[in-house]
Amino acid sequence: MAGCLSLVYVLLLSCPLVHSDIFTSIGHMSDLLLVERDLVTSLKDYIRAEEDKLEKIKQWADRLDVLSATATGDPESFLGHPVNAFKLIKRLNTEWVELENLVLTDLSDVFISNLTTQRQHFPNDEDQAGAAKALFRLMDTYKLDANTMSTGQLPGLSLYTAQWTVLTVDDCFDLGRVAYSEADYYHTELWMAQALRQLDEGETSAEVESVNILDYLSFSVYQQGALKSALDYTRRLLLLDPTHQRANGNLRYFEYQLSKQRREELEEEEEGEDEDSEEEEEEEEEEEEELTQQTGGTDEYLPERKKYEQLCRGEGLRMTPRRQSRLFCRYHHNNRHPQYVIGPVKQEDEWDRPLILRYHDIVSDREMDKIKELAKPKLRRATVQDAAGKLTTASYRVSKSAWLALLDHPVVDKVNRRIEDITGLDVSTAEDLQVANYGVGGHYEPHFDFGQKAEMGAFDQLGTGNRIATWLLYMSDVQAGGATVFTDIGLSVWPKKGSAVFWYNLKLSGQGDFRTRHAACPVLLGNKWVSNKWIHERGQEFRRPCGLQETQ
């Protein structure tokens, strides 16, 4: 409106001086008619521009209205889809700011004040980058391509995909730029290629052009050593923009590097024809034989990262049928409490060595809902202990957690007593109940719950010894992903709401059991809530006596 008033003011100043005898001259009045015509034209232009703005705002509001109605109906399920979580963070970090700039001079001060006040709670660039990297993590762990992520058709999801679950060209481009800023050229290529594919298939974008995408693509594939692809992308870019300065420079450089590479390959081939390759073949055979001896003739020898990701997908090592036949389900009462003698709990063997047990239907929905309610206001980014023993956040643990003490609510004490009755261990020296919620791509890479010799002072401040056992309660089902995997033994334990998994971290000798190394897999689809009870050594002297041998 201010722009319109300024224009009117300028036009009025351009009019001839108006006197009281203006009516005496038709000539002067005709000049006023011209001024009025220009004013009307200017006013219509302003109205048209405002209508265009309001139409854009209306379309935005209508789209967000439908989206919000769906999302708020079941927020946890909605945000359980990683694409929804990423796009929510992106909207609040960038798109709402663009809307604010669009309406800043035209809407009421009440809206602007409200939006400005709310912006302090909005996610920032770091949050958006974190959500993007979570999508990369899901792609790598579950072997998903960019097109699968872009269409939102994730494993465990019904065939129907809402329009807001689909990544646009702009979204894909933004994901590629996040990867590029981290010098992650592998994911840069994947997402820039996806953005280009969607443009080629007819999707439009007001912000991203093929030239921009091709510029990132050529450099990212070059950084990965794919000179031929880098050259092809650069040539395609120059077809669209022959004056692109950087592309013209890269074209000559890539052509030179590719020519040099071909010459070197040709020279190596010529040299190879004159050499006897028998020694090389013998060396390869020796290496294969050595690897076979290390693995016992199987593919069990895998780097931990690869094994971890395989187990997250439900692949990897399997228990032999003979060992599987020794696992049982039973009713358990532990001879400790009359309640469980009358109504024993359902106990299932998940693994035999080390013994890992699952207890089914151990906590009610009402109790779990109350625990979540108590934890939500206290949730903070989960931390780990660094080399100096200080608590800090880390990229290998992405979740939020809260600690609930006995005095927070009777339900906490009730759960603690139930853990003691079922396990037979004293929980008076245990840590408070930790509640954790995993967000988009939330995970915790392989780790031990117990303190190792190199970090023997890890729990000194508690004065209750090392963590002798872990009780892990699943407080939600997870549609896809989110398994607890034991990388040393090859076990995948899948979340089941209301069930708890229990294992000993220490052997009878008090030494750490390295077979209990475990991890929380990234949540692919859904919302994962768990609670942990870490039980310590003190108080267990007569409940779980020490072994007589160090190896026990």
XYZ file of C-alpha atoms in Angstrom:
552
model
C 0.000 0.000 0.000
C 2.885 2.354 0.790
C 4.261 1.818 -2.730
C 0.906 2.717 -4.237
C 0.579 5.903 -2.165
C 4.086 6.948 -3.163
C 3.198 6.462 -6.816
C 0.011 8.512 -6.417
C 1.994 11.260 -4.738
C 4.499 11.370 -7.589
C 1.752 11.491 -10.196
C -0.002 14.327 -8.406
C 3.214 16.315 -8.300
C 3.533 15.894 -12.050
C 0.140 17.613 -12.618
C -0.090 21.297 -13.557
C -0.712 23.625 -10.637
C -4.375 23.557 -9.725
C -6.102 26.892 -9.043
C -9.674 27.748 -8.185
C -10.314 28.667 -11.819
C -9.399 25.306 -13.198
C -12.908 24.799 -14.491
C -12.479 27.743 -16.766
C -10.130 25.889 -19.002
C -11.120 22.660 -20.649
C -7.498 22.259 -21.599
C -6.464 22.123 -17.970
C -9.275 19.771 -17.124
C -8.299 17.479 -19.970
C -4.860 17.245 -18.402
C -6.520 16.164 -15.148
C -8.383 13.463 -17.020
C -5.049 12.084 -18.233
C -3.702 12.151 -14.701
C -6.781 10.361 -13.407
C -6.469 7.736 -16.154
C -2.874 7.080 -15.110
C -3.934 6.888 -11.472
C -6.662 4.357 -12.269
C -4.221 2.272 -14.299
C -1.719 2.378 -11.457
C -4.427 1.483 -8.937
C -5.534 -1.501 -11.025
C -1.952 -2.673 -11.302
C -1.649 -2.453 -7.534
C -4.938 -4.321 -6.983
C -3.868 -7.006 -9.449
C -0.545 -7.403 -7.668
C -2.263 -7.595 -4.287
C -4.760 -10.140 -5.604
C -1.886 -12.249 -6.908
C -0.251 -12.053 -3.488
C -3.470 -12.922 -1.710
C -4.093 -15.815 -4.101
C -0.634 -17.181 -3.346
C -1.252 -16.730 0.376
C -4.686 -18.370 0.041
C -3.210 -21.353 -1.817
C -0.512 -21.629 0.856
C -3.095 -21.419 3.646
C -5.435 -23.960 1.996
C -2.570 -26.412 1.470
C -1.313 -25.989 5.019
C -4.852 -26.231 6.385
C -5.338 -29.679 4.851
C -1.852 -30.738 5.862
C -2.233 -29.497 9.450
C -5.607 -31.193 9.844
C -4.079 -34.499 8.797
C -0.868 -34.057 10.768
C -2.432 -32.957 14.049
C -4.908 -35.833 13.925
C -2.051 -38.228 14.675
C 1.167 -36.203 15.078
C 3.390 -39.128 16.014
C 2.387 -41.230 12.995
C 2.700 -38.228 10.690
C 6.169 -37.334 11.934
C 7.099 -40.991 11.939
C 7.573 -40.610 8.183
C 11.060 -39.103 7.764
C 10.069 -37.084 4.691
C 7.256 -35.415 6.665
C 9.689 -34.603 9.486
C 12.261 -33.145 7.089
C 9.689 -31.039 5.239
C 8.236 -29.711 8.518
C 11.669 -28.489 9.568
C 12.291 -27.008 6.129
C 8.921 -25.209 6.097
C 9.452 -23.622 9.485
C 13.079 -22.734 8.803
C 12.712 -21.215 5.323
C 9.238 -21.201 3.787
C 7.437 -19.421 6.636
C 10.127 -16.748 6.540
C 9.445 -16.276 2.823
C 5.737 -15.967 3.570
C 6.480 -13.391 6.249
C 8.459 -11.337 3.741
C 5.596 -11.634 1.256
C 2.921 -10.276 3.570
C 5.035 -8.100 5.841
C 3.720 -4.758 4.563
C 0.161 -5.826 3.865
C -1.193 -7.902 6.710
C -2.207 -6.739 10.131
C 0.321 -6.040 12.840
C -1.312 -8.769 14.936
C -0.301 -11.485 12.475
C 3.212 -10.108 12.014
C 3.674 -9.806 15.769
C 2.440 -13.334 16.307
C 4.631 -14.745 13.530
C 7.684 -12.851 14.785
C 7.076 -14.128 18.309
C 6.686 -17.703 17.131
C 9.800 -17.589 14.987
C 12.027 -17.842 18.051
C 10.756 -21.397 18.401
C 11.309 -22.316 14.763
C 14.076 -24.704 13.693
C 17.227 -23.170 12.239
C 19.621 -24.053 9.439
C 21.393 -26.545 11.662
C 18.100 -28.376 12.305
C 17.325 -28.507 8.600
C 20.798 -29.847 7.836
C 20.419 -32.434 10.590
C 17.107 -33.640 9.166
C 18.670 -33.860 5.697
C 21.569 -35.940 6.987
C 19.053 -38.197 8.727
C 17.502 -38.940 5.325
C 20.980 -39.790 4.004
C 21.457 -42.163 6.939
C 18.177 -43.920 6.186
C 19.114 -44.288 2.532
C 22.456 -45.881 3.380
C 21.223 -48.161 6.152
C 18.154 -49.486 4.356
C 19.537 -49.342 0.796
C 16.974 -46.863 -0.489
C 17.503 -44.814 -3.624
C 16.701 -41.126 -3.971
C 13.618 -41.814 -6.084
C 12.121 -44.028 -3.361
C 12.701 -41.321 -0.777
C 11.381 -38.627 -3.116
C 8.117 -40.428 -3.823
C 7.688 -41.218 -0.132
C 6.985 -44.895 -0.808
C 9.030 -46.292 2.046
C 9.016 -49.945 3.127
C 6.206 -50.572 5.589
C 4.013 -47.828 4.129
C 0.713 -48.344 2.332
C 0.582 -47.695 -1.399
C -1.168 -44.367 -0.906
C 1.167 -41.404 -0.613
C -0.122 -37.918 0.145
C 1.118 -35.003 -1.925
C 2.946 -33.464 1.025
C 4.971 -36.649 1.518
C 6.551 -36.205 -1.916
C 9.833 -34.325 -2.268
C 9.763 -31.586 -4.903
C 12.601 -30.507 -7.176
C 13.373 -27.728 -4.705
C 13.467 -30.230 -1.808
C 15.833 -32.545 -3.686
C 18.043 -29.610 -4.624
C 18.182 -28.452 -0.999
C 19.152 -31.952 0.135
C 21.921 -32.014 -2.444
C 23.224 -28.662 -1.245
C 23.321 -29.870 2.356
C 25.412 -32.850 1.255
C 27.642 -30.570 -0.811
C 28.260 -28.273 2.163
C 29.461 -31.327 4.104
C 31.760 -32.379 1.214
C 29.541 -35.453 0.905
C 29.731 -35.744 -2.860
C 28.139 -39.187 -2.963
C 24.810 -37.927 -1.613
C 25.219 -34.656 -3.536
C 25.207 -36.657 -6.747
C 22.204 -38.767 -5.703
C 19.978 -35.821 -4.846
C 21.073 -33.508 -7.646
C 20.493 -36.341 -10.127
C 17.024 -36.854 -8.631
C 16.232 -33.141 -8.920
C 17.355 -33.185 -12.552
C 15.289 -36.313 -13.232
C 12.149 -34.679 -11.862
C 12.740 -31.574 -13.965
C 13.241 -33.734 -17.059
C 9.965 -35.525 -16.295
C 8.066 -32.234 -16.425
C 7.992 -30.997 -12.846
C 8.403 -27.244 -12.665
C 10.300 -25.073 -10.225
C 10.319 -21.319 -9.837
C 13.658 -21.357 -8.027
C 15.829 -24.148 -9.430
C 17.054 -24.449 -13.013
C 18.777 -27.332 -14.759
C 21.937 -25.239 -15.112
C 22.299 -24.961 -11.316
C 21.764 -28.682 -10.837
C 24.211 -29.654 -13.587
C 26.848 -27.377 -12.064
C 26.666 -29.272 -8.753
C 26.415 -32.635 -10.510
C 29.511 -32.200 -12.668
C 31.652 -31.206 -9.697
C 30.324 -33.908 -7.344
C 30.942 -36.757 -9.793
C 34.365 -35.331 -10.610
C 35.229 -35.418 -6.903
C 34.341 -39.121 -6.946
C 36.662 -39.789 -9.879
C 34.009 -40.140 -12.600
C 35.660 -37.911 -15.209
C 33.532 -39.109 -18.118
C 30.287 -38.324 -16.271
C 31.652 -34.959 -15.151
C 32.456 -34.114 -18.759
C 29.002 -35.224 -19.978
C 27.216 -33.098 -17.364
C 29.406 -30.094 -18.218
C 28.647 -30.400 -21.926
C 24.934 -30.606 -21.193
C 25.209 -27.507 -19.025
C 26.921 -25.571 -21.824
C 24.157 -26.510 -24.238
C 21.785 -24.663 -21.917
C 24.147 -21.795 -21.108
C 27.110 -21.494 -23.519
C 28.431 -18.451 -21.629
C 28.736 -20.218 -18.259
C 32.245 -19.199 -17.240
C 32.997 -21.950 -14.726
C 31.611 -24.663 -17.001
C 33.751 -23.511 -19.909
C 36.836 -23.683 -17.703
C 35.847 -27.102 -16.350
C 35.209 -28.420 -19.864
C 38.804 -27.850 -20.923
C 40.139 -29.195 -17.627
C 37.992 -32.354 -17.693
C 38.905 -33.036 -21.329
C 42.578 -32.723 -20.450
C 42.278 -34.981 -17.400
C 40.275 -37.603 -19.307
C 42.814 -37.636 -22.140
C 45.627 -38.018 -19.627
C 43.811 -40.851 -17.874
C 43.294 -42.737 -21.129
C 46.970 -42.406 -22.036
C 48.011 -43.794 -18.659
C 45.588 -46.722 -18.991
C 46.943 -47.502 -22.448
C 50.520 -47.460 -21.152
C 49.606 -49.785 -18.292
C 47.946 -52.219 -20.695
C 51.036 -52.270 -22.919
C 53.310 -52.879 -19.912
C 51.027 -55.601 -18.594
C 51.323 -57.624 -21.789
C 55.096 -57.981 -21.289
C 54.915 -59.063 -17.626
C 54.267 -62.486 -16.185
C 51.096 -62.304 -14.078
C 51.602 -65.649 -12.317
C 53.026 -64.003 -9.195
C 50.017 -61.688 -8.944
C 47.614 -64.614 -9.261
C 49.472 -66.506 -6.524
C 49.285 -63.470 -4.232
C 45.538 -63.154 -4.826
C 45.032 -66.848 -4.048
C 47.050 -66.512 -0.822
C 44.972 -63.481 0.238
C 41.703 -65.334 -0.458
C 42.910 -68.376 1.494
C 43.952 -66.200 4.444
C 40.567 -64.455 4.461
C 38.781 -67.828 4.321
C 40.775 -69.027 7.344
C 39.866 -65.855 9.254
C 36.165 -66.258 8.526
C 35.982 -70.038 8.829
C 34.945 -70.297 5.189
C 31.846 -68.116 5.661
C 30.941 -64.485 5.172
C 30.799 -63.880 8.931
C 33.848 -61.633 8.803
C 32.301 -58.250 8.180
C 33.325 -54.779 9.290
C 31.054 -53.734 12.127
C 29.390 -50.957 10.168
C 28.371 -53.322 7.394
C 27.149 -55.937 9.861
C 25.239 -53.290 11.811
C 23.406 -52.114 8.690
C 22.674 -55.679 7.603
C 21.140 -56.496 10.967
C 19.073 -53.298 10.812
C 17.597 -54.597 7.557
C 16.926 -58.003 9.102
C 19.790 -59.594 7.207
C 23.168 -60.863 8.359
C 23.915 -63.701 10.745
C 21.332 -66.256 11.726
C 21.180 -68.738 14.589
C 21.576 -72.371 13.531
C 18.415 -74.527 13.679
C 19.995 -76.616 16.434
C 20.559 -73.587 18.648
C 17.174 -72.194 17.697
C 15.530 -75.365 18.999
C 16.936 -74.625 22.469
C 15.068 -71.316 22.740
C 11.764 -71.435 24.562
C 8.812 -69.360 25.694
C 7.569 -69.833 29.225
C 5.587 -68.318 32.061
C 7.933 -66.774 34.619
C 7.299 -65.809 38.262
C 10.824 -65.787 39.803
C 9.446 -67.005 43.161
C 9.624 -63.452 44.500
C 6.148 -62.025 44.555
C 2.762 -63.708 45.062
C 1.294 -61.586 42.270
C 3.573 -63.216 39.700
C 3.119 -66.689 41.161
C -0.611 -66.314 40.582
C -0.230 -64.384 37.314
C 3.234 -65.119 35.853
C 4.667 -63.002 33.054
C 5.373 -64.245 29.527
C 9.105 -64.756 29.016
C 10.768 -65.536 25.662
C 14.379 -66.456 24.875
C 15.752 -64.130 22.201
C 19.310 -65.539 22.417
C 21.104 -68.174 24.460
C 24.761 -67.067 24.718
C 24.628 -64.472 26.158
C 21.151 -64.970 27.519
C 18.843 -62.239 26.200
C 15.223 -62.396 27.347
C 12.066 -60.645 26.257
C 9.072 -60.140 28.561
C 5.737 -59.598 26.796
C 2.839 -57.365 27.916
C 4.861 -56.187 30.866
C 3.526 -52.607 31.076
C 0.024 -51.358 30.304
C -0.845 -48.719 27.702
C -2.039 -46.394 30.458
C 1.289 -46.680 32.288
C 3.273 -46.083 29.112
C 1.155 -43.059 28.201
C 1.792 -41.592 31.645
C 5.532 -42.166 31.377
C 5.588 -40.400 28.004
C 3.532 -37.546 29.406
C 5.971 -37.111 32.296
C 8.994 -37.305 29.993
C 7.933 -34.928 27.202
C 8.589 -31.649 29.070
C 12.013 -32.950 30.130
C 13.212 -34.290 26.790
C 16.657 -33.019 25.844
C 19.175 -34.082 23.214
C 20.733 -37.366 24.370
C 24.409 -37.224 25.371
C 27.384 -39.561 25.589
C 30.572 -39.493 27.628
C 33.622 -38.219 25.768
C 37.221 -39.323 26.368
C 37.470 -36.963 29.338
C 34.310 -38.366 30.918
C 32.220 -35.270 30.135
C 28.713 -35.476 28.719
C 28.375 -34.216 25.153
C 26.169 -34.671 22.098
C 27.385 -36.834 19.226
C 26.321 -37.582 15.650
C 26.298 -41.312 16.418
C 23.529 -40.858 18.982
C 20.501 -38.970 17.672
C 17.559 -38.956 20.046
C 16.105 -37.021 22.953
C 15.931 -38.405 26.458
C 14.592 -37.577 29.901
C 15.195 -38.993 33.367
C 12.318 -39.881 35.673
C 12.871 -40.314 39.401
C 10.717 -42.122 41.954
C 9.226 -38.889 43.235
C 8.073 -37.744 39.795
C 5.005 -39.989 39.864
C 3.816 -43.237 41.492
C 3.870 -44.970 38.101
C 7.677 -44.658 38.012
C 7.982 -46.399 41.377
C 5.500 -49.016 40.227
C 7.546 -49.805 37.118
C 10.769 -49.919 39.120
C 9.295 -52.423 41.585
C 8.042 -54.538 38.720
C 11.539 -54.649 37.220
C 12.950 -55.758 40.584
C 10.323 -58.462 41.071
C 10.798 -59.901 37.588
C 14.609 -59.757 37.336
C 15.326 -60.514 40.995
C 17.844 -57.652 41.084
C 17.949 -54.749 43.519
C 16.967 -51.542 41.684
C 17.531 -49.234 44.661
C 21.062 -48.599 43.369
C 19.995 -48.415 39.713
C 19.946 -45.230 37.686
C 16.705 -43.312 37.257
C 14.384 -44.467 34.534
C 15.608 -43.023 31.238
C 12.971 -42.332 28.596
C 14.135 -41.850 25.010
C 12.299 -40.729 21.893
C 13.894 -41.142 18.473
C 13.071 -38.602 15.804
C 13.659 -38.636 12.045
C 16.428 -41.125 11.367
C 17.037 -41.408 15.125
C 19.677 -43.988 16.037
C 22.481 -44.972 18.420
C 25.461 -46.659 16.821
C 27.135 -49.788 18.337
C 28.186 -49.316 21.955
C 28.451 -51.047 25.340
C 26.251 -50.170 28.284
C 28.963 -51.098 30.797
C 32.089 -49.079 31.555
C 35.230 -50.656 30.101
C 38.649 -50.809 31.755
C 39.774 -47.753 29.803
C 36.890 -45.805 31.358
C 36.680 -47.409 34.789
C 35.796 -44.071 36.361
C 32.686 -43.713 34.224
C 30.282 -44.441 37.110
C 32.467 -43.524 40.103
C 30.320 -40.521 40.932
C 27.317 -42.817 41.428
C 29.195 -45.038 43.867
C 27.187 -48.070 42.817
C 29.660 -49.912 40.604
C 29.356 -50.809 36.974
C 26.147 -51.444 35.012
C 25.497 -55.099 35.645
C 22.302 -55.393 33.559
C 20.046 -53.518 31.133
C 16.260 -53.453 31.046
C 14.920 -51.994 27.770
C 11.183 -51.358 27.516
C 9.582 -50.647 24.133
C 6.771 -48.125 24.550
C 5.667 -48.005 20.914
C 5.512 -50.155 17.834
C 7.647 -49.014 14.896
C 6.368 -49.427 11.348
C 9.810 -49.892 9.806
C 13.350 -49.879 11.161
C 14.257 -49.094 14.753
C 15.497 -52.558 15.721
C 17.910 -53.167 18.589
C 20.787 -55.161 17.102
C 23.641 -57.000 18.788
C 26.508 -56.756 16.320
C 28.833 -59.311 17.923
C 26.346 -62.185 17.967
C 24.210 -61.172 14.989
C 20.843 -60.680 16.714
C 18.082 -58.290 15.659
C 15.377 -57.535 18.245
C 12.373 -55.704 16.840
C 10.329 -53.229 18.885
C 7.021 -54.473 20.235
C 4.959 -52.136 22.358
C 4.642 -53.217 25.972
C 7.496 -55.726 25.816
C 10.874 -55.439 27.551
C 14.266 -56.945 26.715
C 16.686 -57.851 29.499
C 20.337 -58.922 29.500
C 23.412 -58.925 31.722
C 26.239 -56.591 30.668
C 28.751 -58.184 33.066
C 29.830 -61.778 33.455
C 29.673 -63.450 36.869
C 33.315 -62.437 37.358
C 32.394 -58.777 36.982
C 34.173 -58.504 33.637
C 32.338 -56.838 30.776
C 30.610 -59.186 28.344
C 31.699 -57.908 24.927
C 29.033 -60.014 23.256
C 26.458 -57.458 24.470
C 27.672 -54.749 22.094
C 24.461 -53.371 20.631
C 22.948 -50.503 18.677
C 19.623 -48.781 18.020
C 18.928 -48.815 14.273
C 17.609 -45.693 12.538
C 13.844 -45.326 12.642
C 12.703 -45.523 9.038
C 8.979 -45.122 9.552
C 7.110 -44.463 12.755
C 7.814 -43.076 16.192
C 10.028 -44.975 18.621
C 9.657 -44.574 22.386
C 11.751 -46.643 24.797
C 12.716 -46.526 28.440
C 15.910 -47.931 29.955
C 16.725 -49.080 33.439
C 20.429 -49.575 34.008
C 20.943 -51.762 37.067
C 24.275 -51.479 38.935
C 26.481 -53.939 40.835
C 25.887 -52.676 44.359
C 23.070 -54.542 46.049
C 23.393 -57.620 43.843
C 26.043 -59.396 45.960
C 23.571 -61.996 47.242
C 21.139 -61.835 44.339
C 23.698 -62.618 41.654
C 26.825 -63.953 43.374
C 30.222 -63.567 41.681
C 31.671 -66.450 39.715
C 34.756 -68.314 40.916
C 36.581 -67.983 37.593
C 37.601 -64.789 35.821
C 36.297 -66.053 32.498
C 32.785 -66.743 33.777
